[in-house]
Structure formats: structure tokens, C-alpha cells
Amino acid sequence: MTPEYGRAKFLGHLEAEIGRAKAKCPDARYVGIADEAQGNWEFLERHTDVQVTDFWHAAEYLGKAAVVLYRGHPRTKEAWLEEACHRLKHDVGGAGWVLKQLRRLARERPWAKGDEEVQRAITYFANQSGAGRMDYAGRVAVNEPIGSGVTEAACKVIIKQRLCGSGMKWTEDGAAVVLSLRTLSYTPERWDEFWSKP
């Protein structure tokens, strides 16, 4: 999401684009992918048919917890992490399996009981799977996305490549104009629509 000072304006533009997309493809199934930020879910629940916690974000939580749970045993850690990520992605109920593993390992390892990274991972998986946003096997089975990487890559192409070059400085208004034109140019129909306005 955008910084608070531009949030309302940004969301207005985003909702207008969502409206245009839904008008063009009214029968499409809309999937919303995000991290754990509550504001993301409230927005996505209004505009998408299904909401999914970004898989790679979940794997990152697992990785940080695994470092603590398997400290001093890098090979065992890697093997467990690989199995946990595989089950999370491919097994029905994979998030539940991961959550049980995290809780069990935290109980069994005295050094992990109160560890912040382990507790964060447990809370994260409990909250996200409890909200029904970690059915990765179900999403994969119907060829729906489970990660936001494509969108993040598009943001890098649209924004970072244009605004963050060596020595570049922008005013907020100048950057907004350039980005508006840049996004239009990457969408031929919208570009033509823009130029055909009276």
C-alpha cells in the first residue's frame, strides 16, 4: 500500500481500475494476494473472490523460525524447511501441518520456547490459516496464483526502472505524471483510450 498521505487518492485510482477490469471480464475469478497487513485484507475482501497469503512471505516466516529451531544443524534445518514448504504448497491442510510442527518443535526445544521469531511464525500461521488464506494446494490445483512476485516485478519495471536511475530526482507531481503515462503505455487499450479523449 502507499504512504498514508497519498493513500486515499491511490485507492480511488485502484478501485477505478478494478471496476474497469471487472467490466471487461465480469465472469473472471479474482484472486487477491497480500502479506499479513490487515488493511490489505479489508480491501481485498471487497474486491476479490478469494484471498491468499503470499506463499513466499509465509516461507520467509518459516525460514526465520527454522534458523532458531534447528540452530547448529544447517542440513537438518534445510531438509525440514524444504519438507515444510513442499507440504505447505502441495498438501491439503499443509498450513495446519506446518503450524503443528512449529508448536511441537517450540515445546521440545527449550531455547525456542520464548523465541520471538518462532512465536511470530506460530502467530502468523495461526492467523493466516485460521482466516482460510493458506489453501495453497487448492489454489495450485486450479492454476491460481499463490504469490505476488509477478505484480512486484511489474512494479519494479514501471516504477523503479524509471524513477530510481542514477542521479534522478523527482518532484511528487512530476513523478506522478511520468508514472501515469508509463502505466498507460504498458497497456495499449488504455493508452489509446487516453489519447482518444476529447
Coordinates of N, CA and C in Angstrom, one line a residue:
M1 N 0.8 -1.2 0.0 CA 0.0 0.0 0.0 C 0.9 1.2 0.0
T2 N 0.3 2.4 -0.3 CA 1.0 3.6 -0.4 C 1.1 4.3 1.0
P3 N 2.1 5.3 1.1 CA 2.1 6.0 2.3 C 0.8 6.7 2.6
E4 N 0.5 6.9 3.8 CA -0.8 7.5 4.2 C -1.2 8.8 3.5
Y5 N -0.2 9.7 3.2 CA -0.6 10.9 2.6 C -1.2 10.8 1.2
G6 N -0.9 9.7 0.5 CA -1.4 9.5 -0.8 C -2.4 8.3 -0.9
R7 N -2.7 7.8 0.2 CA -3.4 6.5 0.2 C -4.8 6.6 -0.4
A8 N -5.6 7.6 0.0 CA -7.0 7.8 -0.4 C -7.0 8.0 -2.0
K9 N -6.1 8.8 -2.5 CA -6.1 9.1 -3.9 C -5.7 7.8 -4.7
F10 N -4.7 7.1 -4.1 CA -4.2 5.9 -4.8 C -5.3 4.9 -4.8
L11 N -6.0 4.7 -3.7 CA -7.1 3.7 -3.6 C -8.2 4.0 -4.5
G12 N -8.5 5.3 -4.7 CA -9.5 5.7 -5.6 C -9.2 5.3 -7.1
H13 N -7.9 5.6 -7.5 CA -7.5 5.2 -8.8 C -7.5 3.6 -8.9
L14 N -7.0 2.9 -7.9 CA -7.0 1.5 -8.0 C -8.4 0.9 -8.1
E15 N -9.3 1.5 -7.3 CA -10.7 1.0 -7.4 C -11.3 1.2 -8.7
A16 N -11.0 2.4 -9.4 CA -11.5 2.7 -10.7 C -10.9 1.6 -11.7
E17 N -9.7 1.3 -11.6 CA -9.1 0.3 -12.5 C -9.7 -1.1 -12.2
I18 N -9.9 -1.4 -11.0 CA -10.6 -2.7 -10.7 C -12.0 -2.7 -11.3
G19 N -12.7 -1.6 -11.2 CA -14.0 -1.5 -11.9 C -14.0 -1.8 -13.4
R20 N -12.9 -1.1 -14.0 CA -12.8 -1.3 -15.5 C -12.4 -2.8 -15.8
A21 N -11.6 -3.4 -15.0 CA -11.2 -4.8 -15.3 C -12.4 -5.7 -15.1
K22 N -13.2 -5.5 -14.1 CA -14.4 -6.3 -13.8 C -15.4 -6.1 -14.9
A23 N -15.5 -4.9 -15.4 CA -16.5 -4.6 -16.5 C -16.1 -5.4 -17.8
K24 N -14.8 -5.5 -18.0 CA -14.3 -6.2 -19.2 C -14.4 -7.7 -19.1
C25 N -14.2 -8.2 -17.9 CA -14.1 -9.6 -17.6 C -15.0 -9.9 -16.4
P26 N -16.3 -9.8 -16.6 CA -17.3 -10.0 -15.5 C -17.3 -11.4 -14.9
D27 N -16.9 -12.4 -15.7 CA -17.0 -13.8 -15.3 C -15.7 -14.3 -14.7
A28 N -14.7 -13.5 -14.7 CA -13.4 -13.9 -14.2 C -13.4 -14.1 -12.7
R29 N -12.6 -15.0 -12.2 CA -12.4 -15.2 -10.8 C -11.2 -14.3 -10.3
Y30 N -11.5 -13.5 -9.4 CA -10.4 -12.5 -8.9 C -9.8 -13.0 -7.6
V31 N -8.5 -13.1 -7.7 CA -7.7 -13.6 -6.6 C -6.9 -12.4 -6.0
G32 N -7.0 -12.2 -4.7 CA -6.2 -11.2 -4.0 C -5.1 -11.8 -3.2
I33 N -3.9 -11.3 -3.4 CA -2.7 -11.9 -2.7 C -2.0 -10.7 -1.9
A34 N -1.7 -11.0 -0.7 CA -1.1 -10.0 0.1 C -0.3 -10.6 1.3
D35 N 0.4 -9.8 2.1 CA 1.0 -10.3 3.3 C 0.0 -10.2 4.4
E36 N 0.5 -10.0 5.6 CA -0.5 -10.1 6.8 C -1.1 -8.8 7.2
A37 N -0.8 -7.7 6.5 CA -1.3 -6.4 6.9 C -2.8 -6.4 6.8
Q38 N -3.5 -6.0 7.9 CA -5.0 -6.1 8.0 C -5.6 -5.2 6.9
G39 N -5.1 -4.0 6.7 CA -5.7 -3.1 5.7 C -5.8 -3.8 4.3
N40 N -4.8 -4.6 4.0 CA -4.8 -5.3 2.7 C -6.0 -6.2 2.6
W41 N -6.2 -7.0 3.7 CA -7.3 -8.0 3.6 C -8.7 -7.3 3.5
E42 N -8.8 -6.2 4.3 CA -10.1 -5.5 4.2 C -10.4 -5.0 2.8
F43 N -9.4 -4.5 2.1 CA -9.5 -4.0 0.7 C -9.8 -5.2 -0.2
L44 N -9.0 -6.3 -0.1 CA -9.2 -7.4 -1.0 C -10.5 -8.1 -0.8
E45 N -11.0 -8.2 0.4 CA -12.3 -8.9 0.6 C -13.4 -8.2 -0.1
R46 N -13.3 -6.8 -0.3 CA -14.3 -6.1 -1.0 C -14.2 -6.3 -2.6
H47 N -13.0 -6.7 -3.0 CA -12.8 -6.7 -4.5 C -12.4 -8.0 -5.1
T48 N -12.2 -9.0 -4.3 CA -11.7 -10.3 -4.9 C -12.6 -11.5 -4.4
D49 N -12.6 -12.5 -5.1 CA -13.4 -13.7 -4.8 C -12.7 -14.6 -3.7
V50 N -11.4 -14.6 -3.8 CA -10.6 -15.4 -2.8 C -9.4 -14.6 -2.4
Q51 N -9.0 -14.7 -1.2 CA -7.8 -14.0 -0.7 C -6.7 -15.1 -0.3
V52 N -5.5 -14.8 -0.6 CA -4.4 -15.7 -0.4 C -3.2 -15.0 0.2
T53 N -2.7 -15.6 1.3 CA -1.4 -15.0 1.9 C -0.3 -15.4 0.9
D54 N 0.5 -14.4 0.6 CA 1.7 -14.6 -0.3 C 2.5 -15.8 0.2
F55 N 2.7 -16.8 -0.7 CA 3.4 -18.0 -0.3 C 4.8 -17.7 0.2
W56 N 5.5 -16.9 -0.6 CA 6.9 -16.6 -0.3 C 7.1 -15.8 1.0
H57 N 6.1 -15.0 1.4 CA 6.1 -14.4 2.6 C 5.9 -15.4 3.8
A58 N 5.1 -16.4 3.6 CA 4.9 -17.4 4.6 C 6.2 -18.2 4.7
A59 N 6.8 -18.5 3.6 CA 8.1 -19.3 3.6 C 9.2 -18.5 4.3
E60 N 9.1 -17.2 4.2 CA 10.1 -16.4 4.9 C 9.9 -16.5 6.4
Y61 N 8.7 -16.5 6.9 CA 8.5 -16.8 8.3 C 9.0 -18.1 8.8
L62 N 8.7 -19.1 7.9 CA 9.2 -20.5 8.2 C 10.7 -20.5 8.3
G63 N 11.4 -19.9 7.3 CA 12.8 -19.8 7.3 C 13.4 -19.2 8.6
K64 N 12.9 -18.1 9.0 CA 13.4 -17.5 10.2 C 13.2 -18.3 11.5
A65 N 12.0 -19.0 11.5 CA 11.8 -19.9 12.7 C 12.7 -21.1 12.6
A66 N 13.0 -21.6 11.4 CA 13.8 -22.8 11.3 C 15.2 -22.5 11.7
V67 N 15.7 -21.3 11.5 CA 17.1 -21.0 12.0 C 17.2 -21.2 13.5
V68 N 16.2 -20.8 14.2 CA 16.2 -21.0 15.7 C 15.9 -22.4 16.0
L69 N 14.9 -23.0 15.4 CA 14.5 -24.4 15.8 C 15.6 -25.4 15.6
Y70 N 16.4 -25.2 14.5 CA 17.5 -26.1 14.1 C 18.8 -25.5 14.2
R71 N 19.0 -24.6 15.2 CA 20.3 -24.0 15.3 C 21.5 -25.0 15.5
G72 N 22.5 -24.7 14.8 CA 23.7 -25.7 14.9 C 23.5 -26.9 14.0
H73 N 22.4 -27.0 13.3 CA 22.2 -28.2 12.4 C 21.7 -27.7 11.1
P74 N 22.5 -27.1 10.3 CA 22.1 -26.5 9.0 C 21.5 -27.5 8.0
R75 N 22.0 -28.7 7.9 CA 21.5 -29.7 7.0 C 20.1 -30.1 7.4
T76 N 19.9 -30.3 8.7 CA 18.6 -30.8 9.2 C 17.6 -29.6 9.0
K77 N 18.1 -28.4 9.3 CA 17.2 -27.2 9.1 C 16.7 -27.2 7.6
E78 N 17.7 -27.3 6.7 CA 17.3 -27.2 5.3 C 16.3 -28.3 4.8
A79 N 16.6 -29.5 5.3 CA 15.7 -30.6 5.0 C 14.3 -30.4 5.5
W80 N 14.2 -29.9 6.8 CA 12.9 -29.7 7.4 C 12.2 -28.5 6.7
L81 N 12.9 -27.5 6.3 CA 12.4 -26.3 5.7 C 11.8 -26.7 4.3
E82 N 12.6 -27.5 3.6 CA 12.2 -28.0 2.3 C 10.9 -28.8 2.4
E83 N 10.8 -29.7 3.3 CA 9.6 -30.5 3.5 C 8.4 -29.7 3.9
A84 N 8.7 -28.7 4.8 CA 7.6 -27.9 5.3 C 7.0 -27.0 4.2
C85 N 7.9 -26.4 3.4 CA 7.4 -25.6 2.2 C 6.7 -26.5 1.2
H86 N 7.2 -27.7 1.0 CA 6.6 -28.6 0.0 C 5.2 -28.9 0.5
R87 N 5.1 -29.3 1.7 CA 3.7 -29.7 2.3 C 2.8 -28.5 2.3
L88 N 3.3 -27.3 2.6 CA 2.5 -26.1 2.7 C 2.0 -25.8 1.3
K89 N 2.7 -26.0 0.3 CA 2.3 -25.7 -1.1 C 1.4 -26.8 -1.7
H90 N 1.7 -28.0 -1.4 CA 1.1 -29.1 -2.2 C 0.1 -30.0 -1.5
D91 N 0.2 -30.0 -0.1 CA -0.7 -30.9 0.6 C -2.0 -30.1 1.1
V92 N -3.1 -30.8 0.9 CA -4.4 -30.2 1.5 C -4.1 -30.2 3.0
G93 N -4.4 -29.1 3.6 CA -4.2 -28.9 5.1 C -2.7 -28.7 5.4
G94 N -1.9 -28.3 4.4 CA -0.5 -28.1 4.7 C -0.2 -27.1 5.7
A95 N -0.9 -26.0 5.7 CA -0.7 -25.0 6.7 C -0.9 -25.5 8.1
G96 N -1.9 -26.3 8.3 CA -2.2 -26.9 9.6 C -1.0 -27.8 10.1
W97 N -0.5 -28.6 9.1 CA 0.6 -29.5 9.4 C 1.8 -28.6 9.9
V98 N 2.1 -27.5 9.1 CA 3.2 -26.6 9.5 C 3.0 -26.1 10.9
L99 N 1.8 -25.6 11.1 CA 1.5 -25.0 12.4 C 1.7 -26.0 13.6
K100 N 1.3 -27.2 13.4 CA 1.5 -28.3 14.4 C 3.0 -28.5 14.6
Q101 N 3.7 -28.6 13.5 CA 5.2 -28.8 13.6 C 5.9 -27.6 14.4
L102 N 5.5 -26.4 14.1 CA 6.1 -25.3 14.7 C 5.8 -25.3 16.2
R103 N 4.6 -25.6 16.6 CA 4.2 -25.7 18.0 C 4.9 -26.8 18.7
R104 N 5.0 -27.9 18.1 CA 5.7 -29.1 18.7 C 7.1 -28.8 18.9
L105 N 7.8 -28.3 17.9 CA 9.2 -28.1 17.9 C 9.5 -27.0 19.0
A106 N 8.7 -26.0 19.1 CA 8.9 -24.9 20.1 C 8.8 -25.5 21.5
R107 N 7.9 -26.4 21.7 CA 7.8 -27.1 23.0 C 9.0 -28.0 23.3
E108 N 9.5 -28.7 22.3 CA 10.5 -29.7 22.5 C 11.9 -29.0 22.7
R109 N 12.1 -27.8 22.2 CA 13.4 -27.2 22.2 C 13.4 -26.1 23.2
P110 N 14.1 -26.2 24.4 CA 14.0 -25.2 25.4 C 14.4 -23.8 24.9
W111 N 15.4 -23.8 24.1 CA 15.9 -22.5 23.6 C 14.9 -21.8 22.6
A112 N 13.9 -22.5 22.1 CA 12.9 -21.9 21.2 C 11.6 -21.5 21.8
K113 N 11.4 -21.9 23.1 CA 10.1 -21.7 23.7 C 9.6 -20.2 23.6
G114 N 10.5 -19.3 24.0 CA 10.0 -17.9 24.0 C 10.7 -17.1 22.9
D115 N 11.3 -17.8 22.0 CA 12.0 -17.0 20.9 C 11.0 -16.2 20.1
E116 N 11.4 -15.0 19.8 CA 10.5 -14.1 19.1 C 10.2 -14.5 17.6
E117 N 11.2 -15.0 16.9 CA 11.0 -15.5 15.5 C 10.0 -16.7 15.5
V118 N 10.2 -17.6 16.4 CA 9.4 -18.8 16.4 C 7.9 -18.4 16.8
Q119 N 7.8 -17.5 17.8 CA 6.4 -17.1 18.2 C 5.7 -16.3 17.1
R120 N 6.5 -15.5 16.4 CA 5.9 -14.8 15.2 C 5.4 -15.7 14.2
A121 N 6.2 -16.7 13.9 CA 5.8 -17.7 12.8 C 4.5 -18.5 13.3
I122 N 4.5 -18.9 14.5 CA 3.3 -19.6 15.1 C 2.1 -18.7 15.0
T123 N 2.2 -17.4 15.4 CA 1.1 -16.5 15.4 C 0.7 -16.2 13.9
Y124 N 1.6 -16.0 13.1 CA 1.4 -15.8 11.6 C 0.6 -16.9 11.0
F125 N 1.1 -18.2 11.2 CA 0.4 -19.3 10.6 C -1.0 -19.5 11.2
A126 N -1.1 -19.3 12.5 CA -2.4 -19.5 13.2 C -3.4 -18.5 12.6
N127 N -3.0 -17.2 12.5 CA -3.9 -16.2 12.0 C -4.2 -16.4 10.5
Q128 N -3.2 -16.6 9.7 CA -3.5 -16.7 8.3 C -4.2 -17.9 7.9
S129 N -3.8 -19.1 8.4 CA -4.5 -20.3 8.1 C -5.9 -20.3 8.7
G130 N -6.0 -19.7 9.9 CA -7.3 -19.6 10.6 C -8.3 -18.8 9.8
A131 N -7.8 -17.8 9.0 CA -8.6 -17.0 8.2 C -8.9 -17.6 6.8
G132 N -8.4 -18.8 6.6 CA -8.6 -19.5 5.3 C -7.8 -19.0 4.1
R133 N -6.7 -18.4 4.4 CA -5.9 -17.7 3.3 C -4.6 -18.5 2.9
M134 N -4.5 -19.8 3.4 CA -3.3 -20.6 3.1 C -3.6 -21.9 2.5
D135 N -4.7 -21.9 1.7 CA -5.0 -23.2 0.9 C -4.2 -23.2 -0.4
Y136 N -2.9 -23.3 -0.3 CA -2.1 -23.3 -1.5 C -2.3 -24.4 -2.4
A137 N -2.5 -25.6 -1.8 CA -2.8 -26.8 -2.7 C -4.1 -26.6 -3.5
G138 N -5.1 -26.0 -2.9 CA -6.3 -25.7 -3.6 C -6.1 -24.7 -4.7
R139 N -5.3 -23.7 -4.5 CA -5.0 -22.7 -5.5 C -4.2 -23.3 -6.6
V140 N -3.2 -24.0 -6.3 CA -2.3 -24.6 -7.3 C -3.1 -25.6 -8.2
A141 N -4.0 -26.3 -7.6 CA -4.8 -27.3 -8.3 C -5.7 -26.7 -9.4
V142 N -6.1 -25.4 -9.2 CA -6.9 -24.8 -10.2 C -6.1 -23.7 -10.9
N143 N -4.8 -23.8 -10.9 CA -3.9 -22.8 -11.6 C -4.1 -21.4 -11.2
E144 N -4.4 -21.1 -9.9 CA -4.5 -19.7 -9.4 C -3.1 -19.4 -8.8
P145 N -2.8 -18.1 -8.8 CA -1.5 -17.7 -8.2 C -1.5 -17.8 -6.7
I146 N -0.3 -18.0 -6.2 CA -0.1 -18.1 -4.7 C 0.9 -17.1 -4.2
G147 N 1.5 -16.3 -5.2 CA 2.5 -15.4 -4.8 C 2.3 -14.1 -5.6
S148 N 2.8 -13.0 -5.0 CA 2.6 -11.7 -5.6 C 3.9 -11.3 -6.4
G149 N 4.8 -12.2 -6.7 CA 6.0 -11.9 -7.4 C 5.8 -11.2 -8.8
V150 N 4.9 -11.7 -9.5 CA 4.6 -11.1 -10.9 C 4.2 -9.6 -10.7
T151 N 3.4 -9.3 -9.8 CA 3.0 -7.9 -9.5 C 4.1 -7.1 -9.0
E152 N 4.9 -7.6 -8.1 CA 6.1 -6.9 -7.6 C 7.1 -6.6 -8.7
A153 N 7.3 -7.6 -9.6 CA 8.2 -7.4 -10.7 C 7.7 -6.3 -11.6
A154 N 6.4 -6.3 -11.9 CA 5.8 -5.2 -12.7 C 6.0 -3.9 -12.1
C155 N 5.9 -3.8 -10.8 CA 6.1 -2.5 -10.1 C 7.6 -2.1 -10.3
K156 N 8.5 -3.0 -10.3 CA 9.9 -2.6 -10.5 C 10.1 -2.1 -11.9
V157 N 9.5 -2.8 -12.9 CA 9.6 -2.3 -14.3 C 9.0 -0.9 -14.4
I158 N 7.8 -0.8 -13.9 CA 7.0 0.5 -14.1 C 7.7 1.6 -13.3
I159 N 8.0 1.4 -12.0 CA 8.4 2.5 -11.1 C 9.9 2.5 -11.0
K160 N 10.5 1.5 -10.4 CA 11.9 1.6 -10.1 C 12.8 1.9 -11.3
Q161 N 12.6 1.2 -12.4 CA 13.4 1.4 -13.5 C 13.3 2.9 -14.1
R162 N 12.2 3.5 -13.9 CA 12.0 4.8 -14.4 C 12.4 5.9 -13.4
L163 N 12.1 5.7 -12.2 CA 12.3 6.8 -11.2 C 13.6 6.7 -10.4
C164 N 14.2 5.5 -10.4 CA 15.4 5.3 -9.5 C 16.7 5.2 -10.2
G165 N 16.8 5.8 -11.4 CA 18.1 5.7 -12.1 C 19.1 6.6 -11.4
S166 N 20.3 6.4 -11.8 CA 21.4 7.2 -11.2 C 21.2 8.7 -11.5
G167 N 21.3 9.5 -10.4 CA 21.2 10.9 -10.4 C 19.8 11.5 -10.6
M168 N 18.8 10.6 -10.7 CA 17.4 11.1 -10.9 C 16.8 11.7 -9.7
K169 N 16.2 12.9 -9.8 CA 15.4 13.5 -8.8 C 14.1 13.9 -9.3
W170 N 13.0 13.7 -8.5 CA 11.7 13.9 -9.0 C 10.9 14.7 -7.9
T171 N 10.0 15.6 -8.4 CA 9.0 16.2 -7.5 C 7.9 15.2 -7.5
E172 N 7.1 15.3 -6.5 CA 6.0 14.3 -6.4 C 5.0 14.4 -7.6
D173 N 4.7 15.7 -8.0 CA 3.9 15.9 -9.1 C 4.5 15.4 -10.4
G174 N 5.8 15.6 -10.6 CA 6.5 15.2 -11.8 C 6.5 13.6 -11.9
A175 N 6.8 13.0 -10.8 CA 6.8 11.5 -10.8 C 5.4 11.0 -11.0
A176 N 4.4 11.6 -10.5 CA 3.0 11.1 -10.7 C 2.6 11.2 -12.2
V177 N 3.0 12.3 -12.9 CA 2.7 12.4 -14.3 C 3.4 11.3 -15.1
V178 N 4.7 11.2 -14.8 CA 5.5 10.2 -15.6 C 5.0 8.8 -15.4
L179 N 4.7 8.5 -14.1 CA 4.2 7.1 -13.8 C 2.8 6.9 -14.5
S180 N 2.0 7.9 -14.5 CA 0.6 7.8 -15.2 C 0.8 7.4 -16.6
L181 N 1.7 8.2 -17.3 CA 2.0 7.9 -18.7 C 2.6 6.6 -18.9
R182 N 3.5 6.2 -18.0 CA 4.2 4.9 -18.2 C 3.2 3.8 -18.0
T183 N 2.3 3.8 -17.1 CA 1.4 2.7 -16.9 C 0.4 2.7 -18.1
L184 N 0.1 3.8 -18.6 CA -0.8 3.8 -19.8 C -0.1 3.2 -21.0
S185 N 1.2 3.5 -21.1 CA 2.0 3.0 -22.3 C 2.2 1.5 -22.2
Y186 N 2.1 0.9 -21.1 CA 2.2 -0.6 -20.9 C 0.9 -1.3 -21.1
T187 N -0.2 -0.5 -21.3 CA -1.5 -1.1 -21.5 C -2.1 -0.5 -22.8
P188 N -1.8 -1.1 -23.9 CA -2.2 -0.4 -25.2 C -3.6 0.1 -25.3
E189 N -4.6 -0.7 -24.8 CA -6.0 -0.3 -24.8 C -6.2 1.0 -24.0
R190 N -5.6 1.1 -22.9 CA -5.7 2.3 -22.0 C -5.0 3.5 -22.6
W191 N -3.9 3.2 -23.3 CA -3.1 4.3 -24.0 C -4.0 4.9 -25.1
D192 N -4.6 4.0 -25.9 CA -5.5 4.5 -27.0 C -6.7 5.2 -26.4
E193 N -7.3 4.7 -25.3 CA -8.4 5.3 -24.7 C -8.0 6.7 -24.2
F194 N -6.8 6.9 -23.6 CA -6.4 8.2 -23.1 C -6.3 9.2 -24.2
W195 N -5.7 8.8 -25.4 CA -5.5 9.7 -26.5 C -6.7 10.0 -27.3
S196 N -7.7 9.2 -27.1 CA -9.0 9.4 -27.9 C -10.0 10.3 -27.1
K197 N -9.6 10.7 -25.9 CA -10.5 11.6 -25.1 C -10.5 13.0 -25.7
P198 N -11.7 13.6 -25.7 CA -11.7 15.0 -26.3 C -11.0 16.0 -25.5

